[in-house]
mmCIF file as gemmi writes it, N, C-alpha and C atoms, coordinates in Angstrom:
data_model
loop_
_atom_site.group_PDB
_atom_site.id
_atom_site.type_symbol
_atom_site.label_atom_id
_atom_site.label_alt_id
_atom_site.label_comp_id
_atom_site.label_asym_id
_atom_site.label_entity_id
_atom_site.label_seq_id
_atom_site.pdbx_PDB_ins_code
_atom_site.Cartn_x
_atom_site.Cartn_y
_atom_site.Cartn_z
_atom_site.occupancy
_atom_site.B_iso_or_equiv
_atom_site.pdbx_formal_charge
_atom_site.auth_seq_id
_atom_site.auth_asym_id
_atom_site.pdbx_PDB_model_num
ATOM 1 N N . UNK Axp A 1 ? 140.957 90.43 80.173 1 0 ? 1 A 1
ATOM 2 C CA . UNK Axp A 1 ? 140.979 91.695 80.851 1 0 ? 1 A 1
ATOM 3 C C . UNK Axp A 1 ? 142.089 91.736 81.909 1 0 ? 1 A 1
ATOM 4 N N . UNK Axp A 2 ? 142.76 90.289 82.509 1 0 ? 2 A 1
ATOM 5 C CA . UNK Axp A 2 ? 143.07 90.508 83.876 1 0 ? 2 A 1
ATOM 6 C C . UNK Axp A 2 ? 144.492 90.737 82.951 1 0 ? 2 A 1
ATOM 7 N N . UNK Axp A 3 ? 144.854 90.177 81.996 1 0 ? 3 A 1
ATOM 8 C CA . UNK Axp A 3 ? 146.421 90.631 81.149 1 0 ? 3 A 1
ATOM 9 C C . UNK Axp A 3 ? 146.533 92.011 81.02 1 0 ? 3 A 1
ATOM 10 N N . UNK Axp A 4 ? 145.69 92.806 80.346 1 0 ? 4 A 1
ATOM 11 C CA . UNK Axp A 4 ? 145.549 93.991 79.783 1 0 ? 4 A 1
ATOM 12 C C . UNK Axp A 4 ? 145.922 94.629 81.068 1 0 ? 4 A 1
ATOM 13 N N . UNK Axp A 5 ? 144.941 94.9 82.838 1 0 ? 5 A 1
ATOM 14 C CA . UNK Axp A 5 ? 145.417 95.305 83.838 1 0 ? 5 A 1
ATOM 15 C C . UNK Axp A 5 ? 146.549 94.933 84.113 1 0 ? 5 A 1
ATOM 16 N N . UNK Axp A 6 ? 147.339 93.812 83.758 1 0 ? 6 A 1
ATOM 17 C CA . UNK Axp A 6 ? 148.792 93.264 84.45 1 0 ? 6 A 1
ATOM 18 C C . UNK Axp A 6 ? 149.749 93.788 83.505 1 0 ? 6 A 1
ATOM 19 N N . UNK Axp A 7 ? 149.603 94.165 81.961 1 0 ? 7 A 1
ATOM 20 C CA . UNK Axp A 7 ? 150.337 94.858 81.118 1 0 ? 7 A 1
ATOM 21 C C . UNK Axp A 7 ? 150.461 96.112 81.941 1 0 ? 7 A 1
ATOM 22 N N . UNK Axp A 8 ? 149.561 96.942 81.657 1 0 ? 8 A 1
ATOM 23 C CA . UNK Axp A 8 ? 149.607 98.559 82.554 1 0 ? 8 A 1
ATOM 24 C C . UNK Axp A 8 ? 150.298 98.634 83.438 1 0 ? 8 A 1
ATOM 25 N N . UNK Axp A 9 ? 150.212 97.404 84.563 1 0 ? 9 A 1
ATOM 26 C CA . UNK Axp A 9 ? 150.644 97.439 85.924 1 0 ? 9 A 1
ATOM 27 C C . UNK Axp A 9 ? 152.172 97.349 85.885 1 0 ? 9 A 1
ATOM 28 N N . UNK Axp A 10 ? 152.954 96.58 84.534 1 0 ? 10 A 1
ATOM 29 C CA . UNK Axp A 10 ? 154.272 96.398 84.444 1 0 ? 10 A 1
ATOM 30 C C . UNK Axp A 10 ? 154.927 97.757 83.506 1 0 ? 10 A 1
ATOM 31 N N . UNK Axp A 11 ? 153.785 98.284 83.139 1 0 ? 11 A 1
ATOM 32 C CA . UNK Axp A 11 ? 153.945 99.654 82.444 1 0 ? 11 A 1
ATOM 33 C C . UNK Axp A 11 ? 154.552 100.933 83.215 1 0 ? 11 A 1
ATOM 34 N N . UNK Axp A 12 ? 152.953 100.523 84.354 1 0 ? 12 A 1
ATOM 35 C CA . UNK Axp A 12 ? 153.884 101.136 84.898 1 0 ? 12 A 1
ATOM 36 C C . UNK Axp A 12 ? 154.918 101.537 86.075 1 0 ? 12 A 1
ATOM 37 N N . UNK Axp A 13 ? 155.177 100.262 86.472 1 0 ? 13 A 1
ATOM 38 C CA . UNK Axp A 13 ? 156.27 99.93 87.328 1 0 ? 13 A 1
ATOM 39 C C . UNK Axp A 13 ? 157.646 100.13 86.18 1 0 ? 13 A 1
ATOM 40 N N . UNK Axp A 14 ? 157.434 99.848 85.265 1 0 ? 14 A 1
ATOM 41 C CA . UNK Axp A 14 ? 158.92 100.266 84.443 1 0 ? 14 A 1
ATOM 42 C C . UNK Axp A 14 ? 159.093 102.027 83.957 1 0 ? 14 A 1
ATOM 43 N N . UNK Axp A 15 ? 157.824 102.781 83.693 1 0 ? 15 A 1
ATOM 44 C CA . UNK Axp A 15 ? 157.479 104.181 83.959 1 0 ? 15 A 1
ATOM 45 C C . UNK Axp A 15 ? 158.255 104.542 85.041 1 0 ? 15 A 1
ATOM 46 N N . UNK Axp A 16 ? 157.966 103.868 86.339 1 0 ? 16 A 1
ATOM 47 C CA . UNK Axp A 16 ? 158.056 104.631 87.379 1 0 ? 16 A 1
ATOM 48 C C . UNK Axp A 16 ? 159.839 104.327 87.837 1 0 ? 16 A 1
ATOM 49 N N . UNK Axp A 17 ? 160.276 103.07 87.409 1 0 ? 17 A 1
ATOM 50 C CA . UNK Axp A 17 ? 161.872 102.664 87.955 1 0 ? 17 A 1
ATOM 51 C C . UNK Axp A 17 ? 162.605 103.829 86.921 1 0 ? 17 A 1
ATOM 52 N N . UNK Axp A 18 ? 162.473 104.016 85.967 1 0 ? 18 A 1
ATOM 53 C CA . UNK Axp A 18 ? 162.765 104.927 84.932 1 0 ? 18 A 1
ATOM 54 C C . UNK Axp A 18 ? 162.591 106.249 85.341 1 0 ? 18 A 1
ATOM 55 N N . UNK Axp A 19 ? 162.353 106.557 86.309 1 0 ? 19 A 1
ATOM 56 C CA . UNK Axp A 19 ? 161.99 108.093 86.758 1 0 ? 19 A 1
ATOM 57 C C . UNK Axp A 19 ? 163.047 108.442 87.712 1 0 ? 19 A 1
ATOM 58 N N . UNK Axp A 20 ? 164.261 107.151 88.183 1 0 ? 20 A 1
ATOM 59 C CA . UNK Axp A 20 ? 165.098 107.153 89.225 1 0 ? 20 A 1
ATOM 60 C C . UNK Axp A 20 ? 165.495 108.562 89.789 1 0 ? 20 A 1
ATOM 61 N N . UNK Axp A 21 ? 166.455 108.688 90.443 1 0 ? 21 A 1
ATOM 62 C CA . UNK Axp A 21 ? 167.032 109.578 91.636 1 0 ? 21 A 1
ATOM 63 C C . UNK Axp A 21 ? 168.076 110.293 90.665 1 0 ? 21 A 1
ATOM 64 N N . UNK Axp A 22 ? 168.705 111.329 91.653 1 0 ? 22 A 1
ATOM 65 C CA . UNK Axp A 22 ? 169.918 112.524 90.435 1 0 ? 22 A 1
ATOM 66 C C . UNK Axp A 22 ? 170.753 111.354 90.357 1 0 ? 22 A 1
ATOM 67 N N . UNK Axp A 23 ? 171.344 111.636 88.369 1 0 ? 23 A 1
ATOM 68 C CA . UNK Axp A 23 ? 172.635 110.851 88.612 1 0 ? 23 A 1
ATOM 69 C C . UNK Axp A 23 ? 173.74 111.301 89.332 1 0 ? 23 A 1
ATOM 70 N N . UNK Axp A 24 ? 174.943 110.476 89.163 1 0 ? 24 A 1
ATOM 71 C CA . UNK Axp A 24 ? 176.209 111.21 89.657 1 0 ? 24 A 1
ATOM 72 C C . UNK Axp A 24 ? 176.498 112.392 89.52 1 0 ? 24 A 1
ATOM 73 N N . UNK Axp A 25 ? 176.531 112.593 88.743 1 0 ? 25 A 1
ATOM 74 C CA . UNK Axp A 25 ? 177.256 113.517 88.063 1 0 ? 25 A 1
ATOM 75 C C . UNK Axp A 25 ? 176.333 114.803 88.339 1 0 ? 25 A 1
ATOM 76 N N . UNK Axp A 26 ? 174.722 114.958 88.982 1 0 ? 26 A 1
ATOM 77 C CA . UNK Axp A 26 ? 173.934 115.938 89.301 1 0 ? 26 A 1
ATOM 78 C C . UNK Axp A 26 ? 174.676 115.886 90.696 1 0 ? 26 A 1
ATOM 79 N N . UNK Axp A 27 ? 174.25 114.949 91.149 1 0 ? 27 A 1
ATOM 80 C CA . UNK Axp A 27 ? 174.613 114.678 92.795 1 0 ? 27 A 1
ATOM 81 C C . UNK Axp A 27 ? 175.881 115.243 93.27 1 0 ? 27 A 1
ATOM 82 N N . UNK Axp A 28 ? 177.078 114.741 92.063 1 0 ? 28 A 1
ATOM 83 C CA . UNK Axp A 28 ? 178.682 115.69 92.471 1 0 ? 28 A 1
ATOM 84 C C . UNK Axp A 28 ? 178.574 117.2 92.175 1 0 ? 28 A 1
ATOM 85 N N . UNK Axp A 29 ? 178.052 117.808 91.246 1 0 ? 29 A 1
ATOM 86 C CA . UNK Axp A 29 ? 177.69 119.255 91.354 1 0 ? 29 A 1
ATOM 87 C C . UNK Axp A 29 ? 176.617 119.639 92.578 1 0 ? 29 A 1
ATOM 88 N N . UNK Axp A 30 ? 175.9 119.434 92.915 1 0 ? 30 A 1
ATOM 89 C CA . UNK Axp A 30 ? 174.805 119.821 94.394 1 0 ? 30 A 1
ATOM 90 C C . UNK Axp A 30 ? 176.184 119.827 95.269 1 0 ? 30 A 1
ATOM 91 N N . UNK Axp A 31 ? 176.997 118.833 95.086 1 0 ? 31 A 1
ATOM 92 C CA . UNK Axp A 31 ? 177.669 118.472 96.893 1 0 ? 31 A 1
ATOM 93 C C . UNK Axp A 31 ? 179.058 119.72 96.336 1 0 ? 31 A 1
ATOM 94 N N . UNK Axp A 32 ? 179.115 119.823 95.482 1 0 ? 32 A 1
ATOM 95 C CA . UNK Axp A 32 ? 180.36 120.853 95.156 1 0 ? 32 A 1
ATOM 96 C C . UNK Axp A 32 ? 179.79 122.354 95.381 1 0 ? 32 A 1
ATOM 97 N N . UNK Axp A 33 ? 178.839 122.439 94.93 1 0 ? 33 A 1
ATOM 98 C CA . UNK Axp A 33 ? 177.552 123.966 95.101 1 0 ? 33 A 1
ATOM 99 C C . UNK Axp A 33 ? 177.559 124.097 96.535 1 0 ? 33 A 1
ATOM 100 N N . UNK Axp A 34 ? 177.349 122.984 97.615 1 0 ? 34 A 1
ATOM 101 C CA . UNK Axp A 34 ? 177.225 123.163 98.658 1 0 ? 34 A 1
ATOM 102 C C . UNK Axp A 34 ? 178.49 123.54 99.695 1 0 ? 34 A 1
ATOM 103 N N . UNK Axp A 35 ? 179.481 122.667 98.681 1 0 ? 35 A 1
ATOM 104 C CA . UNK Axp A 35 ? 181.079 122.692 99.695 1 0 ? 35 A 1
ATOM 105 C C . UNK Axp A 35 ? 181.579 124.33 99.228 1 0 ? 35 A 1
ATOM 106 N N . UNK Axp A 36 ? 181.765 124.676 98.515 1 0 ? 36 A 1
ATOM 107 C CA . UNK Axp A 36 ? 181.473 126.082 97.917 1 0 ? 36 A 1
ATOM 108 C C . UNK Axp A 36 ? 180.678 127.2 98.575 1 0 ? 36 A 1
ATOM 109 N N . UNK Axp A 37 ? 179.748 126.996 99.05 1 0 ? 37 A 1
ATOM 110 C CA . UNK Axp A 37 ? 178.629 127.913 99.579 1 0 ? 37 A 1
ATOM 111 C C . UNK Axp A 37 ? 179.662 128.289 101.644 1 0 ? 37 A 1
ATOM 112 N N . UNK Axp A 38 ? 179.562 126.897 101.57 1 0 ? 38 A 1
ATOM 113 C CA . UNK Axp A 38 ? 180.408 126.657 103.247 1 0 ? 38 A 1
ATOM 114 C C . UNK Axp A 38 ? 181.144 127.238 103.434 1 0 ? 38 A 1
ATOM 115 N N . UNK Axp A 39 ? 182.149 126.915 102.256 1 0 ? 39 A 1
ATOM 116 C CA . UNK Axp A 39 ? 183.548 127.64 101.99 1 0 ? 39 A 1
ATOM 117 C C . UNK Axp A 39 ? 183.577 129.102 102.003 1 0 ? 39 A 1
ATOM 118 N N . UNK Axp A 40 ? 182.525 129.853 101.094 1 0 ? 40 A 1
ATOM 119 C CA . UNK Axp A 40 ? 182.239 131.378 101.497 1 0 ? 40 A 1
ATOM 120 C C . UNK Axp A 40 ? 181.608 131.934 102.361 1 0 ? 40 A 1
ATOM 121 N N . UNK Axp A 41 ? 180.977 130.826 103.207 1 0 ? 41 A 1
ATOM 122 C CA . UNK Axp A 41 ? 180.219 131.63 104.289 1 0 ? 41 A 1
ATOM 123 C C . UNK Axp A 41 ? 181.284 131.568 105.38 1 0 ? 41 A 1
ATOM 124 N N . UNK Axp A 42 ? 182.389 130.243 105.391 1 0 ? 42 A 1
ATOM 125 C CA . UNK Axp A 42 ? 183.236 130.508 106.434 1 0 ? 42 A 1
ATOM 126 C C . UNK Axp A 42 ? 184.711 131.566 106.054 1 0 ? 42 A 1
ATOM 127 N N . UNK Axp A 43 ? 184.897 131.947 105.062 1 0 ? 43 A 1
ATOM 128 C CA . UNK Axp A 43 ? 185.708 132.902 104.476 1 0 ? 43 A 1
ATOM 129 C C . UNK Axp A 43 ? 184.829 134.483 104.947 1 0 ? 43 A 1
ATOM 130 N N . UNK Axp A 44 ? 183.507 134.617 105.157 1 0 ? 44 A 1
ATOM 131 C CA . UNK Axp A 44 ? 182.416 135.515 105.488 1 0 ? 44 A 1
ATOM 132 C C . UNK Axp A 44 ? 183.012 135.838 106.94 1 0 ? 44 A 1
ATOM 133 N N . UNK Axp A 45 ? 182.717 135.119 107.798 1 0 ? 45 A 1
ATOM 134 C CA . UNK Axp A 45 ? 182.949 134.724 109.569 1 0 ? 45 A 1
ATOM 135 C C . UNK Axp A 45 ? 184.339 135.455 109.302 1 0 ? 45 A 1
ATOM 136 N N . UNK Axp A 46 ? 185.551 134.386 109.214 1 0 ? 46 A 1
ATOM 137 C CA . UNK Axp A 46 ? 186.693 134.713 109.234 1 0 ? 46 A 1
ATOM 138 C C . UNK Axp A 46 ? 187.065 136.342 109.375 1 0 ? 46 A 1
ATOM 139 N N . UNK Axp A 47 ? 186.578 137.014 107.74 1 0 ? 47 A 1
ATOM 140 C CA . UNK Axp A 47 ? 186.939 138.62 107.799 1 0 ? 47 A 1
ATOM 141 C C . UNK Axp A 47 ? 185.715 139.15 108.335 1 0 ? 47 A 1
ATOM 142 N N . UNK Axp A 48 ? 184.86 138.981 109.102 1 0 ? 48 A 1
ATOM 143 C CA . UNK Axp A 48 ? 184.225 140.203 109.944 1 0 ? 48 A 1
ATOM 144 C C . UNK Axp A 48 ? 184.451 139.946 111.24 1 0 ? 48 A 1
ATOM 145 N N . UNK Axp A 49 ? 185.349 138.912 111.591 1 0 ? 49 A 1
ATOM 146 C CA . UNK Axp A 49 ? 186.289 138.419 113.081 1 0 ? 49 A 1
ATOM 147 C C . UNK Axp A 49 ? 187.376 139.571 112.942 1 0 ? 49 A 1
ATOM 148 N N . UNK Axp A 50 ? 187.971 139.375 111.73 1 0 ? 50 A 1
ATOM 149 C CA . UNK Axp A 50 ? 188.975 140.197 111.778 1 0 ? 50 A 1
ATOM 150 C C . UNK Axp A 50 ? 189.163 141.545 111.313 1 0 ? 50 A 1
ATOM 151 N N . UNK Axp A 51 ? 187.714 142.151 110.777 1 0 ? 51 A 1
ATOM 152 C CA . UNK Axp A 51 ? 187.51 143.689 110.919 1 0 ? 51 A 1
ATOM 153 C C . UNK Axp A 51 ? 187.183 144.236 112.147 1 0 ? 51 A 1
ATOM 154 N N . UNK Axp A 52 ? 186.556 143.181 113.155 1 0 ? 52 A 1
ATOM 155 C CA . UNK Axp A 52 ? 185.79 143.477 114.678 1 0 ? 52 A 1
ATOM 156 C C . UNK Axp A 52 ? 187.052 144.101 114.937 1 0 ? 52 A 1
ATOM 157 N N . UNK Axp A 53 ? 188.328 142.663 115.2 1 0 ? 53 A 1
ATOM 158 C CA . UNK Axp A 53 ? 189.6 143.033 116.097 1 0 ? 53 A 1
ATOM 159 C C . UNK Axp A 53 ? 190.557 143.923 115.441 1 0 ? 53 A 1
ATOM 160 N N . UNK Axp A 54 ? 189.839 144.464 114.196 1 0 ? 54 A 1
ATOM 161 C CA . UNK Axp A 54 ? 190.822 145.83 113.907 1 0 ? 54 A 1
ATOM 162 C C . UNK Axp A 54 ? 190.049 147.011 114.47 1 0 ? 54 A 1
ATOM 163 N N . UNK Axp A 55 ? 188.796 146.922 114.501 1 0 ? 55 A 1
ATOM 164 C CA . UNK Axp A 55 ? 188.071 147.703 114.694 1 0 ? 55 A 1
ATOM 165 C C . UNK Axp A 55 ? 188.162 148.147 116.187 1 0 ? 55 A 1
ATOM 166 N N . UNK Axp A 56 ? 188.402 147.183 116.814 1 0 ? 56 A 1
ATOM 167 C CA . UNK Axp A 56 ? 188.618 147.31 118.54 1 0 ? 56 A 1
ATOM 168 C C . UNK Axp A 56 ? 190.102 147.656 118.928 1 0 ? 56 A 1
ATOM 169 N N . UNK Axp A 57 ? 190.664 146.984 118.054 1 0 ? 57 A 1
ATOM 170 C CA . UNK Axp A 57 ? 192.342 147.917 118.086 1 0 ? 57 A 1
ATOM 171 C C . UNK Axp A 57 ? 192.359 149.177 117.661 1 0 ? 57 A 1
ATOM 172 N N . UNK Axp A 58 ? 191.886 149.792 116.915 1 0 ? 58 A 1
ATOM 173 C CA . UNK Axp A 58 ? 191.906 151.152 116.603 1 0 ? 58 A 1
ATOM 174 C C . UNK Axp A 58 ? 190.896 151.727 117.442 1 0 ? 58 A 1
ATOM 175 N N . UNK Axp A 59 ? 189.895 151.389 118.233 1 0 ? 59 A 1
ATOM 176 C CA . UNK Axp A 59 ? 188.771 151.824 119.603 1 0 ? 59 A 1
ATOM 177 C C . UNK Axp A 59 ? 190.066 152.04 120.676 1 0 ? 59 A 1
ATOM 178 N N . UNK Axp A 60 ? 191.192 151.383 120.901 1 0 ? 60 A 1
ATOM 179 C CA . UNK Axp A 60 ? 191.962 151.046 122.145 1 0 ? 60 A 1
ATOM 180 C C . UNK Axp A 60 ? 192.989 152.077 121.706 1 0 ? 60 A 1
ATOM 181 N N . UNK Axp A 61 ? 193.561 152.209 120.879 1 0 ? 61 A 1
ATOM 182 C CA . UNK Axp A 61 ? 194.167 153.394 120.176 1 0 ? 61 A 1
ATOM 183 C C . UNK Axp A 61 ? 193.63 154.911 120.628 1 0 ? 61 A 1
ATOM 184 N N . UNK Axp A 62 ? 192.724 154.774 119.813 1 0 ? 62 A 1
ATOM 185 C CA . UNK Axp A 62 ? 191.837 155.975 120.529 1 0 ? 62 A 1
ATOM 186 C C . UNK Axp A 62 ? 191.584 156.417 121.344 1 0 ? 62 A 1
ATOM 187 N N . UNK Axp A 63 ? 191.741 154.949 122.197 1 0 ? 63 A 1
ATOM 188 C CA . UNK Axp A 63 ? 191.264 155.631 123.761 1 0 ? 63 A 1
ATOM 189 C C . UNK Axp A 63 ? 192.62 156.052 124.204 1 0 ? 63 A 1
ATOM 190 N N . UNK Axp A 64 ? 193.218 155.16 124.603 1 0 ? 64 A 1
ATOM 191 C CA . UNK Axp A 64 ? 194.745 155.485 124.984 1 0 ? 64 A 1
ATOM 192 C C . UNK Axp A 64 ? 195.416 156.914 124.426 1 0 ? 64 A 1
ATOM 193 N N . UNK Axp A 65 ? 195.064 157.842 123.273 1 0 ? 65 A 1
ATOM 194 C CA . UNK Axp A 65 ? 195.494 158.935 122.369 1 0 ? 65 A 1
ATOM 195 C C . UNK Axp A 65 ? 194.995 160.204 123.563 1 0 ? 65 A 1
ATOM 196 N N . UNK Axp A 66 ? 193.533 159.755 123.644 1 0 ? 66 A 1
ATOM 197 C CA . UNK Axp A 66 ? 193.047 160.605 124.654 1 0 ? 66 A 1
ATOM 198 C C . UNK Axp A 66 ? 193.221 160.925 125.795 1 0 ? 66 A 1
ATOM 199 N N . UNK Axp A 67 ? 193.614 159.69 126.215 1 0 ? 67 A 1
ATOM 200 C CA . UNK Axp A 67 ? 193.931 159.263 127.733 1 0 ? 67 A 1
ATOM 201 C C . UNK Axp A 67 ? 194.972 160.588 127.826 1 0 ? 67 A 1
ATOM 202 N N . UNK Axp A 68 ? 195.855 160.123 127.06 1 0 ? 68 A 1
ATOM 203 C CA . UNK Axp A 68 ? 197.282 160.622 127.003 1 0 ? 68 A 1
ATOM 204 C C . UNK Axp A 68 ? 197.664 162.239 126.806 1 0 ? 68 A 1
ATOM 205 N N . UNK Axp A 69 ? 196.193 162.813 125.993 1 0 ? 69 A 1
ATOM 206 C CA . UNK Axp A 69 ? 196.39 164.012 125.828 1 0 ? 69 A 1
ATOM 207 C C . UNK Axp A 69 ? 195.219 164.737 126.796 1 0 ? 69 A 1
ATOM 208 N N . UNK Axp A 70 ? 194.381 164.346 127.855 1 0 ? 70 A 1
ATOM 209 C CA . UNK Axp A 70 ? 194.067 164.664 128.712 1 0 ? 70 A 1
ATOM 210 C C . UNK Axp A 70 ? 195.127 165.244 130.017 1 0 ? 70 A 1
ATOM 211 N N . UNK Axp A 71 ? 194.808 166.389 130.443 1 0 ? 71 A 1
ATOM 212 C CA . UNK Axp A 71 ? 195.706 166.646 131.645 1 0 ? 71 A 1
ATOM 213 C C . UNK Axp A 71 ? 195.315 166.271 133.041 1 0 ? 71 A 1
ATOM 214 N N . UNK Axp A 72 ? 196.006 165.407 133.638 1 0 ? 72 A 1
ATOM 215 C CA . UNK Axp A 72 ? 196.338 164.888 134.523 1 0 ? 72 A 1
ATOM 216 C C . UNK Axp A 72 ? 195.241 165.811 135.948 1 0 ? 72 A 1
ATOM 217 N N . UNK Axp A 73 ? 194.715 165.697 136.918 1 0 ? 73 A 1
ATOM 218 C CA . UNK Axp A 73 ? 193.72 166.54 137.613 1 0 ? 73 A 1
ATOM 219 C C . UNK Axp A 73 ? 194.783 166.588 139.117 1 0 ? 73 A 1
């Protein structure tokens, strides 16, 4: 009986080493999915930095247009 439990037991310790972690080749796609994701979220940042400061240049425009066509008191 005590073989039969020590068979199972190597059963399933070789079951379970056999169940290992992502290979490479999963692991280099996740880290590429991720460098990718970064990459568009900081391409994201970048152009709504630089719609703000168009957006505030054409606010300063505006104001100054007005300024200018206001008469003087």
């Amino acid at each position: 009986m005590k073989k039969v439990f020590a068979i199972f037991a190597i059963a399933g310790l070789i079951a379970t080493a056999s169940c290992g972690g992502k290979s490479t080749e999963e692991q280099a796609a996740a880290d590429s999915i991720a460098a990718a994701a970064a990459a568009d979220s900081i391409a994201a940042v970048e152009a709504a930095a630089a719609q703000a400061a168009a957006d505030s240049a054409a606010a300063a425009a505006a104001a100054d247009t007005t300024a200018a066509a206001t008469p003087a008191q």
